[in-house]
XYZ file of C-alpha atoms in Angstrom:
394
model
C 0.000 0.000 0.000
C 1.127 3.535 -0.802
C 0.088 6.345 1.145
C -1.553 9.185 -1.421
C -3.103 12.983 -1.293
C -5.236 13.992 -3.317
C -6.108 18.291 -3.816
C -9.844 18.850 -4.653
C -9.436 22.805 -6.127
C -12.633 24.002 -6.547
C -11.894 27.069 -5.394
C -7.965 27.465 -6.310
C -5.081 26.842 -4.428
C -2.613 28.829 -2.768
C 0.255 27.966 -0.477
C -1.382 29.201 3.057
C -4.653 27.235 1.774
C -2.535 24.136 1.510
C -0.396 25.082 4.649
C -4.111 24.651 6.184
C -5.318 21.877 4.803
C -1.883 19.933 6.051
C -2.888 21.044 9.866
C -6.373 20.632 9.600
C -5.418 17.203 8.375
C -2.760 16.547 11.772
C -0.185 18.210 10.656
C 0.846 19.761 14.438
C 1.479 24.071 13.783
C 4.377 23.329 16.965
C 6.080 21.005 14.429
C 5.881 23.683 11.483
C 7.129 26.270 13.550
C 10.165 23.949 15.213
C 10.936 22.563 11.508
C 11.160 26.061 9.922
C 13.523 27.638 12.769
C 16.161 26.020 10.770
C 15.711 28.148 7.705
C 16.843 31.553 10.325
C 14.300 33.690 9.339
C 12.072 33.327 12.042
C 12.586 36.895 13.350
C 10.727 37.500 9.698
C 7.409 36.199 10.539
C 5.135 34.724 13.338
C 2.742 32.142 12.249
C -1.330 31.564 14.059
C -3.616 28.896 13.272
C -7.248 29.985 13.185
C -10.887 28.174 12.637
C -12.897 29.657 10.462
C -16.040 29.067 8.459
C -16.655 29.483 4.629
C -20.315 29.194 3.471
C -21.160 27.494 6.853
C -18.013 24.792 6.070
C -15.396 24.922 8.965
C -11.732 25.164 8.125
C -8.240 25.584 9.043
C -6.349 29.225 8.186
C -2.976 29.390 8.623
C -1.875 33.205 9.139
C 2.102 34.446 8.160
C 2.105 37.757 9.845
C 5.493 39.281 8.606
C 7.258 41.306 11.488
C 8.962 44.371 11.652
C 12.132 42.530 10.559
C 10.529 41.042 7.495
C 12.234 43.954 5.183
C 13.609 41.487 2.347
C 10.922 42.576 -0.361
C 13.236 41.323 -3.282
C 14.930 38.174 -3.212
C 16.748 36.437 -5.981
C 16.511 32.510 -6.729
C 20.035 32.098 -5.113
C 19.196 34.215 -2.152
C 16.443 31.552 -1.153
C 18.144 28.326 -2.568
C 21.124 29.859 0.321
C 18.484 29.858 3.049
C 17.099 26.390 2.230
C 20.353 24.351 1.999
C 21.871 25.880 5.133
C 19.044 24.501 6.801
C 18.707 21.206 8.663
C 15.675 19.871 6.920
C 15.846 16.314 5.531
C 17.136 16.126 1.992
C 13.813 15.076 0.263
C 11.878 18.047 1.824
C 15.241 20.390 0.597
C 15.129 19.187 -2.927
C 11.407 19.407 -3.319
C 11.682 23.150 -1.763
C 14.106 23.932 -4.228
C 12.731 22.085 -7.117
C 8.929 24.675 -6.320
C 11.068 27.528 -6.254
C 13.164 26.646 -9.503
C 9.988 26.253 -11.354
C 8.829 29.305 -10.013
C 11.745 30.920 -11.129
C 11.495 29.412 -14.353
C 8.182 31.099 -15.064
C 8.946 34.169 -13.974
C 12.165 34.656 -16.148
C 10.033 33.212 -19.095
C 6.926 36.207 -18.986
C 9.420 38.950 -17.933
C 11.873 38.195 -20.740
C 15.107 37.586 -18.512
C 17.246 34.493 -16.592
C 16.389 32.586 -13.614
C 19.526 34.330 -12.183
C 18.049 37.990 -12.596
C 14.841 37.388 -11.001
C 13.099 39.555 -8.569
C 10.282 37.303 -6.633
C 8.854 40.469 -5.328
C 5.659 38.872 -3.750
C 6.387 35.227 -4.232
C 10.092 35.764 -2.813
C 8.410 37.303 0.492
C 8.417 35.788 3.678
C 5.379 34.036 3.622
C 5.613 32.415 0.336
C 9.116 31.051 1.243
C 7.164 29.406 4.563
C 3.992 28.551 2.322
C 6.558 26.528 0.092
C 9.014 24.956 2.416
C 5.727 24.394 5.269
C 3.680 22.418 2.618
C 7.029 20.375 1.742
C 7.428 19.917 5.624
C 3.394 18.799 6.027
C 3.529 16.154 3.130
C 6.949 14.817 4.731
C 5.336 14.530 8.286
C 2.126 12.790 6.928
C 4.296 10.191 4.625
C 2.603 11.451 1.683
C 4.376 9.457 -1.205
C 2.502 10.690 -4.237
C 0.214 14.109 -5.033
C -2.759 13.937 -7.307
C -4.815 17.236 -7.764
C -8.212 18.002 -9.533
C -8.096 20.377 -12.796
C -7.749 24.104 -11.862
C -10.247 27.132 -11.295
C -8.916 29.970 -14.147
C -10.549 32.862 -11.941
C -11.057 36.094 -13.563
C -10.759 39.858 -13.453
C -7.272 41.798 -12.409
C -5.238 41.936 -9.756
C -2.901 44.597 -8.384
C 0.573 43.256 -7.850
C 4.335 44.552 -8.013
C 4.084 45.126 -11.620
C 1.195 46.774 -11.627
C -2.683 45.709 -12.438
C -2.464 42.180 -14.108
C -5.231 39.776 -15.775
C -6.164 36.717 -14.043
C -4.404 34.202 -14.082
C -1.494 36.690 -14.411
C 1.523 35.651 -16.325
C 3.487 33.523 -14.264
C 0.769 31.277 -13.258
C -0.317 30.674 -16.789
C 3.009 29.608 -17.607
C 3.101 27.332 -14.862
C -0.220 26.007 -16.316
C 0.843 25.453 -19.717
C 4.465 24.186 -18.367
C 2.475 20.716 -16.930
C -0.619 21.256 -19.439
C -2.705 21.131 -16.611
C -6.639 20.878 -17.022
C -8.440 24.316 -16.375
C -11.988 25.662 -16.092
C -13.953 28.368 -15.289
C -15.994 28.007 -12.312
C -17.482 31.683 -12.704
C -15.822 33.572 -9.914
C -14.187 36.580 -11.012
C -11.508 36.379 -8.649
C -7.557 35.389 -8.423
C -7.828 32.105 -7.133
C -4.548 30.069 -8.615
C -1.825 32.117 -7.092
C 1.808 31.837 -8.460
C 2.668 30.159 -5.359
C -0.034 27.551 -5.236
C 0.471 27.071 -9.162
C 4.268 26.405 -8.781
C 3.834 23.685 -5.687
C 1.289 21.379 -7.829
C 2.933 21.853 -10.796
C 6.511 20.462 -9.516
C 4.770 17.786 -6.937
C 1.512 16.676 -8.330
C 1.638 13.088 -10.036
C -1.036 13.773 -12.528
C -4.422 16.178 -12.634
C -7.639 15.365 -12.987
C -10.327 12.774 -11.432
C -9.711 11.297 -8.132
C -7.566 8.113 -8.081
C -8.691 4.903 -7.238
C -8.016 5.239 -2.979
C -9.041 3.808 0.684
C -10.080 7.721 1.750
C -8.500 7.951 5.592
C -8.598 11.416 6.727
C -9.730 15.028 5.046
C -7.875 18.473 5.744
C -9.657 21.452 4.837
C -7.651 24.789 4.327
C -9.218 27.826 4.410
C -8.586 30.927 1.666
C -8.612 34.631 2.594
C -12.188 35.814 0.750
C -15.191 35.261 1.219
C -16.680 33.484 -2.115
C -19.922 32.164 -3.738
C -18.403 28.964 -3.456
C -16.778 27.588 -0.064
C -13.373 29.068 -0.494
C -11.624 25.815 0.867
C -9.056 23.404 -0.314
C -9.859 19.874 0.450
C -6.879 17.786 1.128
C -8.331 14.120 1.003
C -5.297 11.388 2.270
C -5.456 7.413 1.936
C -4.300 4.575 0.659
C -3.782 3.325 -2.800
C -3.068 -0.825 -3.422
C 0.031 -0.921 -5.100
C -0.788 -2.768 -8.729
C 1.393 -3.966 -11.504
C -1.351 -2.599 -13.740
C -1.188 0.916 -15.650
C -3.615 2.148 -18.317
C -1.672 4.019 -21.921
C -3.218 4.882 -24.861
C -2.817 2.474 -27.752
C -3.255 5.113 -31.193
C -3.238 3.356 -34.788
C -3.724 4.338 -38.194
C -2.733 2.954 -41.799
C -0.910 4.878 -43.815
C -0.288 3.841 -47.884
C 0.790 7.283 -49.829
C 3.886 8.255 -47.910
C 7.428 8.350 -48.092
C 9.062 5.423 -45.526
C 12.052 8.141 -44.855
C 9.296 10.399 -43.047
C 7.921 7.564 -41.073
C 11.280 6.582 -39.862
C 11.501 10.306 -38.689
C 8.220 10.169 -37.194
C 8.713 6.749 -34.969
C 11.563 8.532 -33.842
C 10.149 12.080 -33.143
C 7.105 10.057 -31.179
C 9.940 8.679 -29.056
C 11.445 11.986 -28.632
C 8.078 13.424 -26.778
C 7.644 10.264 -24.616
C 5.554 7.735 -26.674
C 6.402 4.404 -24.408
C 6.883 2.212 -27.717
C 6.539 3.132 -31.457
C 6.390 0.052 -34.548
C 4.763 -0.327 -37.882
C 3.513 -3.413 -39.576
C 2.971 -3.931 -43.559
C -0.627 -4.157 -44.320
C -2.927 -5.404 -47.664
C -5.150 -1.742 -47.762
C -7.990 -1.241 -50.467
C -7.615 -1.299 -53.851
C -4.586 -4.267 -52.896
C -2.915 -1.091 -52.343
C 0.469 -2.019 -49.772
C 0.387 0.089 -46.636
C 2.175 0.430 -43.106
C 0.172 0.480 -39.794
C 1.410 2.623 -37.487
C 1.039 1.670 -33.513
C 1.995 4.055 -30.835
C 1.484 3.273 -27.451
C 1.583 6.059 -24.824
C 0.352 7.791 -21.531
C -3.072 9.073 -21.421
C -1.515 12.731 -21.125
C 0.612 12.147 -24.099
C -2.386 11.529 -26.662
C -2.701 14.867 -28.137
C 0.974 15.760 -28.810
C 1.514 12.342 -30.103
C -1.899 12.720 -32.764
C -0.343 15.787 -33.788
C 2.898 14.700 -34.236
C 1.262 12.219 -36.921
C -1.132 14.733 -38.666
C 1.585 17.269 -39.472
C 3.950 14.802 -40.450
C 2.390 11.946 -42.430
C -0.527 11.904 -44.994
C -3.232 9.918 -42.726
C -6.367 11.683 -41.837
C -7.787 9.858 -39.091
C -6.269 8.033 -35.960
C -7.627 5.490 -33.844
C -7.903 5.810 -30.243
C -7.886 2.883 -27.185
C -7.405 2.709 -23.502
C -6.090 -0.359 -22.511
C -4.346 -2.117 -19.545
C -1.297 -3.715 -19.550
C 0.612 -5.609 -16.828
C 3.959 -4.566 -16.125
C 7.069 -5.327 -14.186
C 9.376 -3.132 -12.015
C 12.190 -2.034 -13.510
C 15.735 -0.465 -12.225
C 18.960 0.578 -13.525
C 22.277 -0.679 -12.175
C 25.876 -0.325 -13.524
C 27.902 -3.874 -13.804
C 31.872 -3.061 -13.666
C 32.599 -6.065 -16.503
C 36.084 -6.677 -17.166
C 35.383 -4.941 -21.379
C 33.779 -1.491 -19.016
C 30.819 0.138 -17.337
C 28.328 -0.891 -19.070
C 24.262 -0.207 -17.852
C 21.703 -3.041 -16.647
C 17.818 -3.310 -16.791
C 16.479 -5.360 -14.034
C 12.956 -6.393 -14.410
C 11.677 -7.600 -10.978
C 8.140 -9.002 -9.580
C 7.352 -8.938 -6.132
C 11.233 -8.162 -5.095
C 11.980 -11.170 -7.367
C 14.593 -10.642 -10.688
C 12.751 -12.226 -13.410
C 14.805 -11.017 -16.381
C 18.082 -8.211 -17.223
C 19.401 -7.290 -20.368
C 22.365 -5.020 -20.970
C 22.109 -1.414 -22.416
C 22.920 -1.928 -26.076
C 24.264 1.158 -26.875
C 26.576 0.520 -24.220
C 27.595 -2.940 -25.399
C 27.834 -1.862 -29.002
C 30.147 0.564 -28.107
C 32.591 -1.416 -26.491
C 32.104 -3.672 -29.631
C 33.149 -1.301 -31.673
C 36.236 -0.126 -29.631
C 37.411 -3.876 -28.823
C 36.015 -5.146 -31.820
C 35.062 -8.528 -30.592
C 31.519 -9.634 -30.608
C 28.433 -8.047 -29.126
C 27.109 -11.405 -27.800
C 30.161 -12.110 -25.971
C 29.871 -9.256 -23.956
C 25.715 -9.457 -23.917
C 26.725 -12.784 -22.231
C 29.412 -11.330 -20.110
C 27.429 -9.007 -18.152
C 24.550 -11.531 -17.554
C 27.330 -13.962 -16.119
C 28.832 -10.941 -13.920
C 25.331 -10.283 -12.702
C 24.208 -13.459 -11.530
C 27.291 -14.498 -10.323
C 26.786 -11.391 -7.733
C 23.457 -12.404 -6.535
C 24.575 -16.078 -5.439
């Protein structure tokens, strides 16, 4: 079993809402506070739990109030990467800190037409986002959260006043952290800013995938409370359980024959589908009408690759309709290890069930290479490495 959260957004997100959905779900504030000492900004801010109600729902708001010696308006990516690895935290919920405030950064040099580097966080660089960030990072660690799923996104509506002046919702940086994970949006009809660039960067870098619920034993619900008062119940629902680890995973099986194009471009289209993450790419010769000889082309991939693989094979080949399925398929856990052979380094697959190695086979590139350079057989050194590796495990 493999403990899972899962974000229900109806109403947004933004980094205090998920700081109080992670207490209202038993994340202790004492803990929080203790845990974030070690970043040495805690003469910056004070933090206060409070229970309120939205639209008669109760919920958990966590306040930052930013003190007197909060007077770092402008901080640079480096400035806060310093502050986070001096700290003590544990490594995971360091890297996962970082990795939110890289993507942030990523965004924000992207709309404002400059580096990472040269980045001003204004707002999102404050005090309280830097706590909203590493807090959540701290919550998820402290309830052994392993994986993140979230529900599509709110889009909001209206302006906003911010450093740069009066923005559109969602302003800039949040729609690029939107389109950066093609995450599914909607407009729930509030004309409000309710994905913050905050919120936006934390389930872009953590969530797993967006969407529907997954398939879970629900154990415990955290609600976190936003700022405004909204026609909906301005709450994010944090819903934790458990999910039954399976050796099944669905992927998107996509065919179509093709008879009136050049075989160069569909060699340069198999590989091009590999390129964007297609799992496995063949073709097969086919009879079509007319006794006409054709290829079918199979491309199997993750549900959220289906619409850059389709047009992948519009623009580049002459068919005019694919088909689509959602299938199952059973599949084994896989790992990567290095075997030190006496030809070199050269890269293993493992393919295990239940802890159990049912099959390896070396990295061709890697044995080819070696090949080439001792020029002796590839199967000699195929066989090598399988001898060196099972030789190991006895």
């Amino acid at each position: 079993m493999s403990k899972i959260a899962y974000l229900q957004c109806t109403t947004g997100i933004a980094g205090d809402m998920f700081l109080g959905a992670l207490v209202s779900a038993g994340v202790p504030l004492g803990y929080l506070e203790k845990s974030l000492e070690s970043l040495n900004i805690i003469q910056e801010y004070k933090l206060q739990e409070e229970t309120v109600t939205r639209n008669g729902l109760g919920a958990t708001k966590i306040h930052v109030h930013l003190t007197s010696h909060s007077h770092h308006h402008h901080r640079h990516l480096a400035d806060i990467e310093h502050i986070i690895n001096q700290s003590n935290l544990a490594p995971q919920i360091k890297a996962n800190s970082l990795a939110i405030f890289r993507q942030l950064a990523i965004a924000e040099a992207k709309v404002h037409n400059t580096t990472i580097d040269k980045v001003h966080f204004h707002e999102v660089g404050a005090v309280d986002a830097i706590v909203d960030i590493v807090g959540t990072c701290i919550g998820l660690d402290y309830l052994g959260i392993e994986k993140l799923y979230c529900s599509s996104l709110p889009t909001g509506g209206g302006t906003v006043k911010v450093a740069h002046g009066i923005l559109p919702v969602p302003v800039p940086a949040v729609l690029e952290l939107l389109q950066s994970r093609k995450i599914p949006i909607y407009s729930n009809g509030i004309e409000k800013e309710l994905v913050t660039p905050t919120g936006a960067a934390i389930v872009a870098t953590l969530t797993e995938s967006f969407g529907q619920p997954p398939k879970m034993s629900l154990e415990k619900i955290g609600n976190g409370a936003g700022s405004q008062d909204l026609s909906l119940p301005n709450i994010l629902r944090l819903w934790i359980g458990e999910m039954e680890l399976s050796n099944l995973e669905e992927v998107a099986v996509l065919e179509t024959q093709i008879d009136d194009c050049n075989p160069q471009i569909l060699a340069y289209v198999l590989e091009e589908l590999l390129n964007i993450g297609a799992k496995d790419v063949f073709t097969q010769p086919v009879m079509m009408k007319k006794s006409r000889l054709g290829v079918l082309l199979t491309v199997i991939c993750d549900l959220d690759k289906i619409n850059i693989c389709e047009n992948l094979i519009f623009r580049e080949t002459t068919t005019l309709g694919i088909r689509r399925q959602i299938q199952q398929r059973s599949i084994l856990e896989r790992e990567m290890t290095t075997i030190k052979s006496k030809y070199g380094d050269i890269r293993l697959k493992i393919a295990k069930k239940q802890g159990k190695v049912v099959n390896i086979h070396p990295e061709y590139e890697d044995c080819a290479t070696i090949a080439r350079q001792l020029d002796i057989p590839i199967n000699r050194i195929q066989w090598e490495v399988v001898r060196e590796f099972y030789e190991k495990q006895t």
